[in-house]
Coordinates of N, CA and C in Angstrom, one line a residue:
Chain A
Q1186 N 21.7 -53.0 3.6 CA 21.4 -51.9 2.7 C 21.7 -50.6 3.5
V1187 N 22.1 -49.6 2.8 CA 22.3 -48.3 3.5 C 21.1 -47.7 4.0
Q1188 N 21.2 -47.3 5.3 CA 20.0 -46.6 5.9 C 20.5 -45.4 6.7
L1189 N 19.8 -44.3 6.6 CA 20.0 -43.1 7.4 C 18.8 -42.8 8.2
V1190 N 18.8 -42.9 9.5 CA 17.7 -42.7 10.3 C 17.8 -41.4 11.2
Q1191 N 16.9 -40.5 11.0 CA 17.1 -39.2 11.6 C 16.2 -39.1 12.9
S1192 N 16.5 -38.1 13.7 CA 15.8 -37.9 14.9 C 14.4 -37.3 14.6
G1193 N 13.6 -37.2 15.6 CA 12.2 -36.8 15.4 C 12.0 -35.3 15.3
A1194 N 10.8 -34.9 15.0 CA 10.4 -33.5 14.8 C 10.6 -32.7 16.0
E1195 N 11.0 -31.4 15.8 CA 11.3 -30.5 16.9 C 10.5 -29.2 16.7
V1196 N 10.1 -28.6 17.8 CA 9.5 -27.3 17.8 C 10.3 -26.4 18.7
E1197 N 10.8 -25.3 18.2 CA 11.7 -24.4 18.9 C 11.2 -23.0 18.8
N1198 N 11.6 -22.2 19.8 CA 11.3 -20.8 19.8 C 12.3 -20.0 19.0
P1199 N 12.0 -18.9 18.4 CA 13.0 -18.0 17.8 C 14.1 -17.7 18.7
G1200 N 15.3 -17.8 18.2 CA 16.5 -17.5 18.9 C 17.2 -18.7 19.6
A1201 N 16.4 -19.8 19.6 CA 16.9 -21.0 20.2 C 17.8 -21.8 19.3
S1202 N 18.3 -23.0 19.7 CA 19.1 -23.8 18.8 C 18.4 -25.2 18.7
V1203 N 18.7 -25.9 17.6 CA 18.2 -27.2 17.4 C 19.3 -28.1 17.0
K1204 N 19.3 -29.4 17.4 CA 20.3 -30.3 17.0 C 19.6 -31.6 16.5
V1205 N 19.9 -31.9 15.2 CA 19.3 -33.0 14.5 C 20.3 -34.1 14.4
S1206 N 20.0 -35.4 14.6 CA 20.9 -36.5 14.5 C 20.5 -37.3 13.3
C1207 N 21.6 -38.1 12.8 CA 21.4 -38.9 11.6 C 22.3 -40.2 11.8
K1208 N 21.6 -41.3 12.1 CA 22.4 -42.5 12.4 C 22.5 -43.4 11.1
A1209 N 23.7 -43.7 10.7 CA 24.0 -44.4 9.5 C 24.2 -45.9 9.8
S1210 N 23.8 -46.7 8.9 CA 24.0 -48.2 9.0 C 24.1 -48.7 7.5
G1211 N 24.7 -50.0 7.4 CA 24.7 -50.6 6.2 C 25.9 -50.3 5.3
Y1212 N 26.8 -49.5 5.8 CA 28.1 -49.2 5.2 C 29.1 -48.7 6.2
T1213 N 30.3 -48.5 5.8 CA 31.3 -48.0 6.7 C 31.2 -46.5 6.8
F1214 N 30.8 -46.0 8.0 CA 30.4 -44.6 8.2 C 31.5 -43.6 7.7
T1215 N 32.7 -44.0 7.8 CA 33.8 -43.0 7.5 C 34.1 -43.0 6.0
D1216 N 33.5 -43.8 5.2 CA 33.8 -43.9 3.8 C 33.2 -42.8 3.0
Y1217 N 32.1 -42.2 3.4 CA 31.4 -41.1 2.6 C 31.2 -39.9 3.5
Y1218 N 31.3 -38.7 2.8 CA 31.0 -37.5 3.5 C 29.5 -37.5 3.8
M1219 N 29.1 -36.9 4.9 CA 27.7 -36.7 5.2 C 27.3 -35.3 5.0
H1220 N 26.2 -35.1 4.2 CA 25.7 -33.7 3.9 C 24.4 -33.5 4.6
W1221 N 24.1 -32.2 4.8 CA 22.8 -31.8 5.3 C 22.1 -30.8 4.2
V1222 N 20.9 -31.1 4.0 CA 20.1 -30.3 3.0 C 18.8 -30.0 3.7
R1223 N 18.2 -28.8 3.4 CA 16.9 -28.5 4.0 C 16.0 -28.1 2.9
Q1224 N 14.7 -28.1 3.3 CA 13.6 -27.8 2.4 C 12.5 -27.1 3.2
A1225 N 12.3 -25.8 2.9 CA 11.2 -25.0 3.6 C 9.9 -25.5 2.9
P1226 N 8.8 -25.3 3.6 CA 7.5 -25.7 3.1 C 7.2 -25.1 1.7
G1227 N 7.0 -26.0 0.7 CA 6.6 -25.6 -0.6 C 7.8 -25.0 -1.4
Q1228 N 9.0 -25.1 -0.9 CA 10.2 -24.6 -1.5 C 11.1 -25.6 -2.0
G1229 N 12.3 -25.2 -2.6 CA 13.2 -26.1 -3.2 C 14.2 -26.6 -2.1
L1230 N 15.2 -27.3 -2.6 CA 16.3 -27.9 -1.8 C 17.4 -26.9 -1.6
E1231 N 18.0 -26.9 -0.4 CA 19.0 -26.0 0.0 C 20.2 -26.7 0.7
W1232 N 21.3 -26.7 0.1 CA 22.5 -27.4 0.7 C 23.0 -26.6 1.8
M1233 N 23.3 -27.3 2.9 CA 23.8 -26.6 4.1 C 25.3 -26.9 4.4
G1234 N 25.8 -28.0 4.0 CA 27.2 -28.3 4.3 C 27.4 -29.8 4.4
W1235 N 28.7 -30.1 4.6 CA 29.1 -31.5 4.8 C 30.1 -31.7 5.9
I1236 N 30.3 -32.9 6.3 CA 31.4 -33.3 7.2 C 32.0 -34.6 6.7
N1237 N 33.4 -34.6 6.8 CA 34.1 -35.8 6.5 C 34.2 -36.6 7.8
P1238 N 33.5 -37.7 7.8 CA 33.4 -38.4 9.1 C 34.8 -39.0 9.5
N1239 N 35.6 -39.1 8.6 CA 37.0 -39.7 8.9 C 37.8 -38.7 9.6
S1240 N 37.9 -37.4 9.1 CA 38.7 -36.4 9.7 C 38.0 -35.4 10.6
G1241 N 36.7 -35.3 10.5 CA 35.9 -34.3 11.2 C 35.9 -33.0 10.5
D1242 N 36.6 -32.8 9.4 CA 36.6 -31.6 8.6 C 35.2 -31.3 8.1
T1243 N 34.9 -30.0 8.1 CA 33.6 -29.6 7.7 C 33.6 -28.5 6.6
N1244 N 32.6 -28.3 5.9 CA 32.5 -27.3 4.9 C 31.0 -26.8 4.9
D1245 N 30.8 -25.6 5.4 CA 29.4 -25.1 5.5 C 29.1 -24.2 4.4
A1246 N 27.8 -24.2 4.0 CA 27.3 -23.2 3.0 C 27.4 -21.8 3.5
H1247 N 27.8 -20.9 2.7 CA 28.0 -19.5 3.1 C 26.8 -18.9 3.8
L1248 N 25.6 -19.3 3.3 CA 24.4 -18.8 3.8 C 24.2 -19.1 5.3
F1249 N 24.8 -20.2 5.8 CA 24.6 -20.7 7.2 C 25.9 -20.5 8.0
R1250 N 26.9 -19.9 7.4 CA 28.2 -19.8 8.2 C 28.0 -19.0 9.4
G1251 N 28.5 -19.6 10.5 CA 28.4 -18.9 11.8 C 27.1 -19.3 12.6
R1252 N 26.2 -20.0 11.9 CA 25.0 -20.5 12.6 C 24.9 -22.0 12.7
V1253 N 25.6 -22.7 11.8 CA 25.5 -24.1 11.7 C 26.8 -24.8 12.1
T1254 N 26.6 -25.9 12.8 CA 27.8 -26.7 13.2 C 27.4 -28.2 12.9
I1255 N 28.3 -28.8 12.1 CA 28.1 -30.2 11.8 C 29.2 -31.0 12.5
T1256 N 28.7 -32.1 13.2 CA 29.7 -32.9 13.9 C 29.4 -34.4 13.7
R1257 N 30.2 -35.2 14.2 CA 29.9 -36.7 14.1 C 30.5 -37.4 15.3
D1258 N 29.9 -38.6 15.5 CA 30.4 -39.5 16.6 C 30.6 -40.8 15.8
T1259 N 31.9 -41.1 15.5 CA 32.1 -42.3 14.7 C 31.9 -43.6 15.5
S1260 N 31.9 -43.5 16.9 CA 31.6 -44.7 17.7 C 30.2 -45.2 17.5
I1261 N 29.3 -44.4 17.1 CA 27.9 -44.8 16.9 C 27.4 -44.4 15.5
S1262 N 28.4 -44.1 14.6 CA 28.0 -43.9 13.2 C 26.9 -42.9 13.1
T1263 N 27.0 -41.8 13.8 CA 26.0 -40.8 13.8 C 26.6 -39.4 13.5
A1264 N 25.9 -38.6 12.6 CA 26.2 -37.3 12.3 C 25.1 -36.4 12.9
Y1265 N 25.6 -35.1 13.2 CA 24.7 -34.2 13.9 C 24.8 -32.8 13.1
M1266 N 23.6 -32.1 13.1 CA 23.6 -30.8 12.5 C 22.9 -29.9 13.6
E1267 N 23.6 -28.9 14.1 CA 23.1 -27.9 15.0 C 22.9 -26.6 14.3
L1268 N 21.8 -26.0 14.4 CA 21.5 -24.7 13.8 C 21.1 -23.8 15.0
R1269 N 21.8 -22.6 15.1 CA 21.6 -21.7 16.2 C 20.9 -20.5 15.8
R1270 N 20.5 -19.7 16.8 CA 19.8 -18.4 16.5 C 18.6 -18.6 15.5
L1271 N 17.8 -19.6 15.8 CA 16.7 -19.9 14.9 C 15.8 -18.7 14.6
R1272 N 15.3 -18.7 13.3 CA 14.4 -17.7 12.9 C 13.2 -18.4 12.3
F1273 N 12.1 -17.6 12.2 CA 10.9 -18.2 11.7 C 11.1 -18.9 10.3
D1274 N 12.0 -18.3 9.5 CA 12.2 -18.9 8.1 C 13.2 -20.1 8.1
D1275 N 13.6 -20.5 9.3 CA 14.3 -21.8 9.4 C 13.4 -23.0 9.5
T1276 N 12.1 -22.7 9.6 CA 11.1 -23.8 9.6 C 11.2 -24.6 8.3
A1277 N 11.5 -25.9 8.4 CA 11.9 -26.7 7.2 C 12.0 -28.1 7.6
V1278 N 12.0 -29.0 6.6 CA 12.5 -30.4 6.7 C 14.0 -30.4 6.5
Y1279 N 14.7 -31.0 7.4 CA 16.1 -31.1 7.3 C 16.5 -32.6 7.0
Y1280 N 17.3 -32.8 6.0 CA 17.7 -34.1 5.5 C 19.2 -34.3 5.7
C1281 N 19.6 -35.5 6.1 CA 21.0 -35.9 5.9 C 21.0 -36.7 4.7
A1282 N 22.2 -36.7 4.0 CA 22.3 -37.5 2.8 C 23.8 -37.8 2.5
T1283 N 24.0 -38.9 1.9 CA 25.4 -39.3 1.7 C 25.6 -40.0 0.3
G1284 N 26.8 -40.2 -0.1 CA 27.0 -40.9 -1.4 C 28.5 -40.7 -1.8
D1285 N 28.8 -41.1 -3.0 CA 30.2 -41.1 -3.4 C 30.5 -40.4 -4.7
P1286 N 30.5 -39.1 -4.8 CA 30.1 -38.1 -3.8 C 28.7 -37.6 -3.9
H1287 N 28.0 -38.0 -5.0 CA 26.6 -37.5 -5.3 C 25.7 -38.2 -4.2
L1288 N 24.6 -37.6 -3.9 CA 23.8 -37.9 -2.8 C 22.8 -39.1 -3.1
E1289 N 23.3 -40.3 -3.0 CA 22.5 -41.4 -3.4 C 21.6 -41.9 -2.2
Y1290 N 22.0 -41.6 -1.0 CA 21.2 -42.1 0.1 C 20.8 -40.9 1.0
W1291 N 19.5 -41.0 1.4 CA 18.9 -39.9 2.1 C 18.2 -40.4 3.4
G1292 N 18.2 -39.6 4.4 CA 17.4 -39.9 5.6 C 16.0 -39.5 5.3
Q1293 N 15.1 -39.8 6.3 CA 13.7 -39.6 6.1 C 13.2 -38.2 6.3
G1294 N 14.2 -37.4 6.8 CA 13.8 -36.0 7.0 C 13.4 -35.7 8.5
T1295 N 13.7 -34.5 9.0 CA 13.3 -34.1 10.3 C 12.6 -32.7 10.2
L1296 N 11.4 -32.6 10.6 CA 10.7 -31.3 10.5 C 11.1 -30.5 11.7
V1297 N 11.6 -29.3 11.5 CA 11.9 -28.4 12.5 C 11.0 -27.2 12.3
T1298 N 10.2 -26.9 13.4 CA 9.2 -25.8 13.3 C 9.7 -24.7 14.3
V1299 N 9.8 -23.5 13.8 CA 10.2 -22.4 14.6 C 9.0 -21.6 14.9
S1300 N 8.5 -21.5 16.1 CA 7.3 -20.9 16.4 C 7.3 -20.3 17.8
S1301 N 6.7 -19.2 18.0 CA 6.6 -18.6 19.3 C 5.3 -18.9 20.0
Chain B
E1487 N 29.4 -18.5 -5.7 CA 28.9 -19.8 -5.8 C 28.2 -20.0 -7.2
I1488 N 28.1 -21.2 -7.6 CA 27.4 -21.5 -8.9 C 25.9 -21.5 -8.8
V1489 N 25.3 -20.6 -9.5 CA 23.8 -20.6 -9.5 C 23.3 -21.4 -10.7
L1490 N 22.3 -22.3 -10.3 CA 21.7 -23.2 -11.3 C 20.3 -22.7 -11.6
T1491 N 20.0 -22.5 -12.9 CA 18.7 -22.0 -13.3 C 18.0 -23.1 -14.1
Q1492 N 16.9 -23.6 -13.6 CA 16.1 -24.7 -14.3 C 15.0 -24.1 -15.0
S1493 N 14.7 -24.7 -16.2 CA 13.6 -24.3 -17.0 C 13.0 -25.5 -17.7
P1494 N 11.6 -25.4 -17.9 CA 10.7 -24.4 -17.4 C 10.4 -24.7 -15.9
G1495 N 9.7 -23.8 -15.3 CA 9.3 -24.0 -13.9 C 8.3 -25.1 -13.8
T1496 N 7.4 -25.1 -14.7 CA 6.4 -26.2 -14.7 C 6.3 -26.7 -16.2
L1497 N 6.1 -28.0 -16.3 CA 6.0 -28.6 -17.6 C 4.8 -29.5 -17.6
P1498 N 3.7 -29.0 -18.3 CA 2.5 -29.8 -18.3 C 2.6 -30.8 -19.5
L1499 N 2.5 -32.1 -19.2 CA 2.6 -33.1 -20.2 C 1.6 -34.3 -19.9
S1500 N 1.5 -35.2 -20.8 CA 0.6 -36.4 -20.6 C 1.5 -37.6 -20.6
P1501 N 1.0 -38.7 -20.0 CA 1.7 -40.0 -20.0 C 2.0 -40.4 -21.4
G1502 N 3.2 -40.9 -21.6 CA 3.6 -41.3 -23.0 C 4.4 -40.3 -23.7
E1503 N 4.3 -39.0 -23.3 CA 5.0 -37.9 -23.9 C 6.4 -37.9 -23.4
R1504 N 7.3 -37.2 -24.2 CA 8.7 -37.0 -23.8 C 8.9 -35.7 -23.1
A1505 N 9.7 -35.7 -22.0 CA 9.9 -34.5 -21.2 C 11.4 -34.1 -21.3
T1506 N 11.6 -32.8 -21.6 CA 13.0 -32.3 -21.7 C 13.1 -31.2 -20.7
L1507 N 14.0 -31.4 -19.7 CA 14.2 -30.4 -18.6 C 15.6 -29.8 -18.8
S1508 N 15.7 -28.5 -18.5 CA 17.0 -27.8 -18.7 C 17.5 -27.3 -17.4
C1509 N 18.9 -27.3 -17.3 CA 19.6 -26.8 -16.1 C 20.8 -26.0 -16.6
R1510 N 20.8 -24.7 -16.4 CA 21.9 -23.8 -16.8 C 22.7 -23.3 -15.7
A1511 N 24.0 -23.4 -15.7 CA 24.8 -23.0 -14.6 C 25.5 -21.6 -14.9
S1512 N 25.7 -20.8 -13.9 CA 26.2 -19.5 -14.0 C 27.7 -19.5 -14.4
Q1513 N 28.3 -20.6 -14.1 CA 29.7 -20.9 -14.6 C 29.9 -22.3 -14.8
S1514 N 31.0 -22.7 -15.4 CA 31.2 -24.1 -15.8 C 31.3 -25.0 -14.6
V1515 N 30.6 -26.1 -14.7 CA 30.6 -27.2 -13.7 C 31.7 -28.1 -14.0
S1516 N 32.7 -28.1 -13.1 CA 33.9 -28.9 -13.3 C 33.6 -30.4 -13.3
N1517 N 34.3 -31.1 -14.2 CA 34.2 -32.6 -14.3 C 32.8 -33.0 -14.5
S1518 N 31.9 -32.1 -15.0 CA 30.5 -32.5 -15.2 C 29.9 -33.1 -14.0
Y1519 N 30.3 -32.5 -12.8 CA 29.7 -33.0 -11.6 C 28.3 -32.4 -11.4
L1520 N 27.4 -32.9 -12.2 CA 26.0 -32.5 -12.2 C 25.1 -33.7 -11.9
A1521 N 24.2 -33.5 -11.0 CA 23.2 -34.6 -10.7 C 21.8 -34.1 -10.9
W1522 N 20.9 -35.1 -11.1 CA 19.5 -34.8 -11.1 C 18.8 -35.7 -10.1
Y1523 N 17.8 -35.1 -9.4 CA 17.0 -35.8 -8.4 C 15.5 -35.6 -8.7
Q1524 N 14.8 -36.6 -8.4 CA 13.3 -36.6 -8.5 C 12.8 -36.6 -7.0
Q1525 N 11.8 -35.7 -6.8 CA 11.1 -35.7 -5.5 C 9.6 -35.7 -5.6
K1526 N 9.0 -36.6 -4.9 CA 7.5 -36.7 -4.9 C 7.1 -36.1 -3.5
L1527 N 5.8 -35.7 -3.5 CA 5.3 -35.0 -2.3 C 5.5 -35.8 -1.0
G1528 N 6.1 -35.2 0.0 CA 6.2 -35.9 1.2 C 7.4 -36.9 1.3
Q1529 N 8.2 -37.0 0.2 CA 9.3 -38.0 0.2 C 10.6 -37.3 0.1
A1530 N 11.7 -38.0 0.5 CA 13.0 -37.5 0.3 C 13.4 -37.5 -1.2
P1531 N 14.3 -36.7 -1.7 CA 14.7 -36.7 -3.1 C 15.3 -38.1 -3.4
R1532 N 15.3 -38.4 -4.7 CA 15.8 -39.7 -5.2 C 16.8 -39.4 -6.3
L1533 N 18.0 -39.9 -6.2 CA 19.0 -39.7 -7.2 C 18.7 -40.4 -8.5
L1534 N 18.7 -39.7 -9.6 CA 18.4 -40.3 -10.9 C 19.7 -40.4 -11.7
I1535 N 20.4 -39.3 -11.8 CA 21.5 -39.1 -12.7 C 22.7 -38.5 -12.0
Y1536 N 23.9 -38.9 -12.2 CA 25.1 -38.3 -11.6 C 26.2 -38.2 -12.7
G1537 N 27.2 -37.3 -12.5 CA 28.2 -37.2 -13.6 C 27.6 -36.7 -14.9
A1538 N 26.5 -36.0 -14.8 CA 25.7 -35.4 -15.9 C 25.0 -36.5 -16.8
S1539 N 25.5 -37.7 -16.9 CA 24.8 -38.7 -17.8 C 24.8 -40.1 -17.3
R1540 N 25.2 -40.4 -16.1 CA 25.2 -41.7 -15.6 C 24.0 -42.0 -14.7
R1541 N 23.3 -43.0 -15.1 CA 22.1 -43.4 -14.3 C 22.5 -44.0 -13.0
A1542 N 21.7 -43.6 -12.0 CA 22.0 -44.3 -10.7 C 21.4 -45.7 -10.6
T1543 N 21.8 -46.4 -9.6 CA 21.3 -47.8 -9.5 C 19.8 -47.9 -9.5
G1544 N 19.3 -48.8 -10.4 CA 17.8 -49.0 -10.4 C 17.0 -48.0 -11.1
I1545 N 17.6 -47.0 -11.8 CA 16.8 -46.0 -12.5 C 16.5 -46.5 -13.9
P1546 N 15.3 -46.5 -14.3 CA 14.9 -47.0 -15.7 C 15.6 -46.2 -16.8
D1547 N 15.8 -46.9 -17.9 CA 16.6 -46.3 -19.0 C 15.8 -45.2 -19.8
R1548 N 14.5 -45.0 -19.4 CA 13.8 -43.9 -20.0 C 14.3 -42.5 -19.5
F1549 N 15.1 -42.5 -18.4 CA 15.7 -41.3 -17.9 C 17.1 -41.2 -18.4
S1550 N 17.5 -40.1 -19.0 CA 18.8 -39.9 -19.5 C 19.2 -38.5 -19.3
G1551 N 20.5 -38.3 -19.1 CA 21.1 -37.0 -18.8 C 22.2 -36.7 -19.9
S1552 N 22.3 -35.4 -20.2 CA 23.4 -35.0 -21.1 C 23.8 -33.6 -20.8
G1553 N 24.9 -33.2 -21.5 CA 25.4 -31.8 -21.3 C 26.8 -31.8 -20.7
S1554 N 27.3 -30.6 -20.7 CA 28.6 -30.3 -20.1 C 28.8 -28.8 -20.0
G1555 N 29.8 -28.4 -19.2 CA 30.1 -27.0 -19.1 C 29.0 -26.3 -18.3
T1556 N 28.2 -25.5 -19.0 CA 27.1 -24.8 -18.3 C 25.7 -25.2 -18.7
D1557 N 25.5 -26.1 -19.6 CA 24.2 -26.5 -20.1 C 24.0 -28.0 -20.0
F1558 N 22.9 -28.3 -19.2 CA 22.6 -29.7 -18.9 C 21.2 -30.0 -19.2
T1559 N 20.9 -31.2 -19.5 CA 19.5 -31.6 -19.9 C 19.2 -33.0 -19.3
L1560 N 17.9 -33.1 -18.7 CA 17.4 -34.3 -18.3 C 16.2 -34.6 -19.2
T1561 N 16.3 -35.8 -19.8 CA 15.2 -36.3 -20.7 C 14.5 -37.5 -20.1
I1562 N 13.2 -37.5 -20.1 CA 12.4 -38.6 -19.8 C 11.8 -39.1 -21.1
G1563 N 12.1 -40.3 -21.5 CA 11.8 -40.7 -22.9 C 10.3 -40.8 -23.1
R1564 N 9.6 -41.6 -22.3 CA 8.1 -41.7 -22.4 C 7.6 -41.7 -20.9
L1565 N 6.8 -40.6 -20.6 CA 6.4 -40.4 -19.2 C 5.5 -41.5 -18.8
E1566 N 5.8 -42.1 -17.6 CA 4.9 -43.0 -16.9 C 4.2 -42.2 -15.8
P1567 N 3.0 -42.7 -15.4 CA 2.3 -42.0 -14.4 C 3.1 -41.7 -13.1
E1568 N 4.0 -42.5 -12.8 CA 4.8 -42.3 -11.5 C 5.9 -41.3 -11.8
D1569 N 6.1 -40.8 -13.0 CA 7.2 -39.8 -13.2 C 6.7 -38.4 -13.0
F1570 N 5.5 -38.1 -12.7 CA 5.0 -36.8 -12.5 C 5.4 -36.4 -11.0
A1571 N 6.3 -35.4 -11.0 CA 7.0 -35.1 -9.8 C 7.8 -33.8 -10.0
V1572 N 8.6 -33.4 -9.0 CA 9.5 -32.2 -9.1 C 10.9 -32.8 -9.3
Y1573 N 11.7 -32.1 -10.3 CA 13.0 -32.5 -10.6 C 14.0 -31.4 -10.3
Y1574 N 15.1 -31.8 -9.6 CA 16.1 -30.8 -9.3 C 17.4 -31.2 -9.9
C1575 N 18.2 -30.2 -10.4 CA 19.6 -30.4 -10.7 C 20.4 -29.9 -9.6
Q1576 N 21.6 -30.4 -9.5 CA 22.5 -30.0 -8.4 C 24.0 -30.2 -8.9
Q1577 N 24.8 -29.2 -8.5 CA 26.2 -29.3 -8.9 C 27.0 -29.6 -7.7
Y1578 N 28.0 -30.5 -7.9 CA 28.9 -30.8 -6.8 C 30.4 -30.7 -7.2
G1579 N 30.6 -29.8 -8.2 CA 32.0 -29.5 -8.7 C 32.7 -28.4 -8.0
S1580 N 32.1 -27.7 -7.2 CA 32.7 -26.6 -6.4 C 32.6 -26.9 -5.0
S1581 N 33.3 -26.1 -4.2 CA 33.2 -26.4 -2.7 C 31.9 -26.0 -2.1
Q1582 N 31.2 -25.1 -2.8 CA 29.8 -24.8 -2.4 C 28.8 -25.5 -3.3
W1583 N 28.2 -26.5 -2.8 CA 27.3 -27.2 -3.6 C 26.0 -26.4 -3.8
T1584 N 25.3 -26.5 -4.9 CA 24.1 -25.8 -5.1 C 23.0 -26.6 -5.8
F1585 N 21.8 -26.3 -5.6 CA 20.6 -26.9 -6.3 C 20.0 -25.9 -7.2
G1586 N 19.4 -26.4 -8.3 CA 18.5 -25.5 -9.0 C 17.1 -25.4 -8.3
Q1587 N 16.3 -24.5 -8.7 CA 15.0 -24.3 -8.0 C 13.9 -25.3 -8.3
G1588 N 14.2 -26.2 -9.3 CA 13.2 -27.3 -9.6 C 12.3 -27.0 -10.8
T1589 N 12.0 -28.1 -11.4 CA 11.0 -28.1 -12.5 C 9.9 -29.1 -12.1
K1590 N 8.7 -28.7 -12.1 CA 7.5 -29.6 -11.8 C 7.0 -30.1 -13.1
V1591 N 7.0 -31.5 -13.2 CA 6.4 -32.1 -14.3 C 5.0 -32.6 -13.9
E1592 N 4.0 -32.0 -14.5 CA 2.6 -32.2 -14.1 C 1.7 -32.7 -15.3
I1593 N 0.7 -33.3 -14.9 CA -0.3 -33.8 -16.0 C -1.1 -32.6 -16.4

């Protein structure tokens, strides 16, 4: 069965960077784009971007352009999302999700807290 | 980017009642690439409907989706206790994917 397992919770200072990983199993990693979606406390879902694991091409949401980098390592079926210049309002649960192309499979989420 | 507006924000209903949720797009969603997700507190979203009207694997048939262009609807035929949750629409027809702000179905 498809599984997406994300890295653990992080606490970062404002201005720092965070990198969250998402390890895929149960399917061929290069078959589906991997997306990142975040959810601030008590708020809705916000799409951040995707990576084509086959080519490495990415497409970032305009809101995050210049601050987010999505990468992958096909040898270990893992995608990464790095967010730079963190602000207090980046505190959120970050999800990876995949599907064909709708988001049928989701990771468990990674809480990133930005705090001084 | 396409803005999705969901209504109502909150929908108070009782078990056994029918729920009708609306999602309106600021411009036409190409190929009806519109999905609906259910999210319960502390859980990741769960795909219910894709392609505007196709049920995802394992989704009960009391969930149905309809619509095209700019107007889409999620209908829950008879609410079960486990259906009380937040529902999001999402479009994937443009290069910039977007979600609606959500509708909370509550008792």
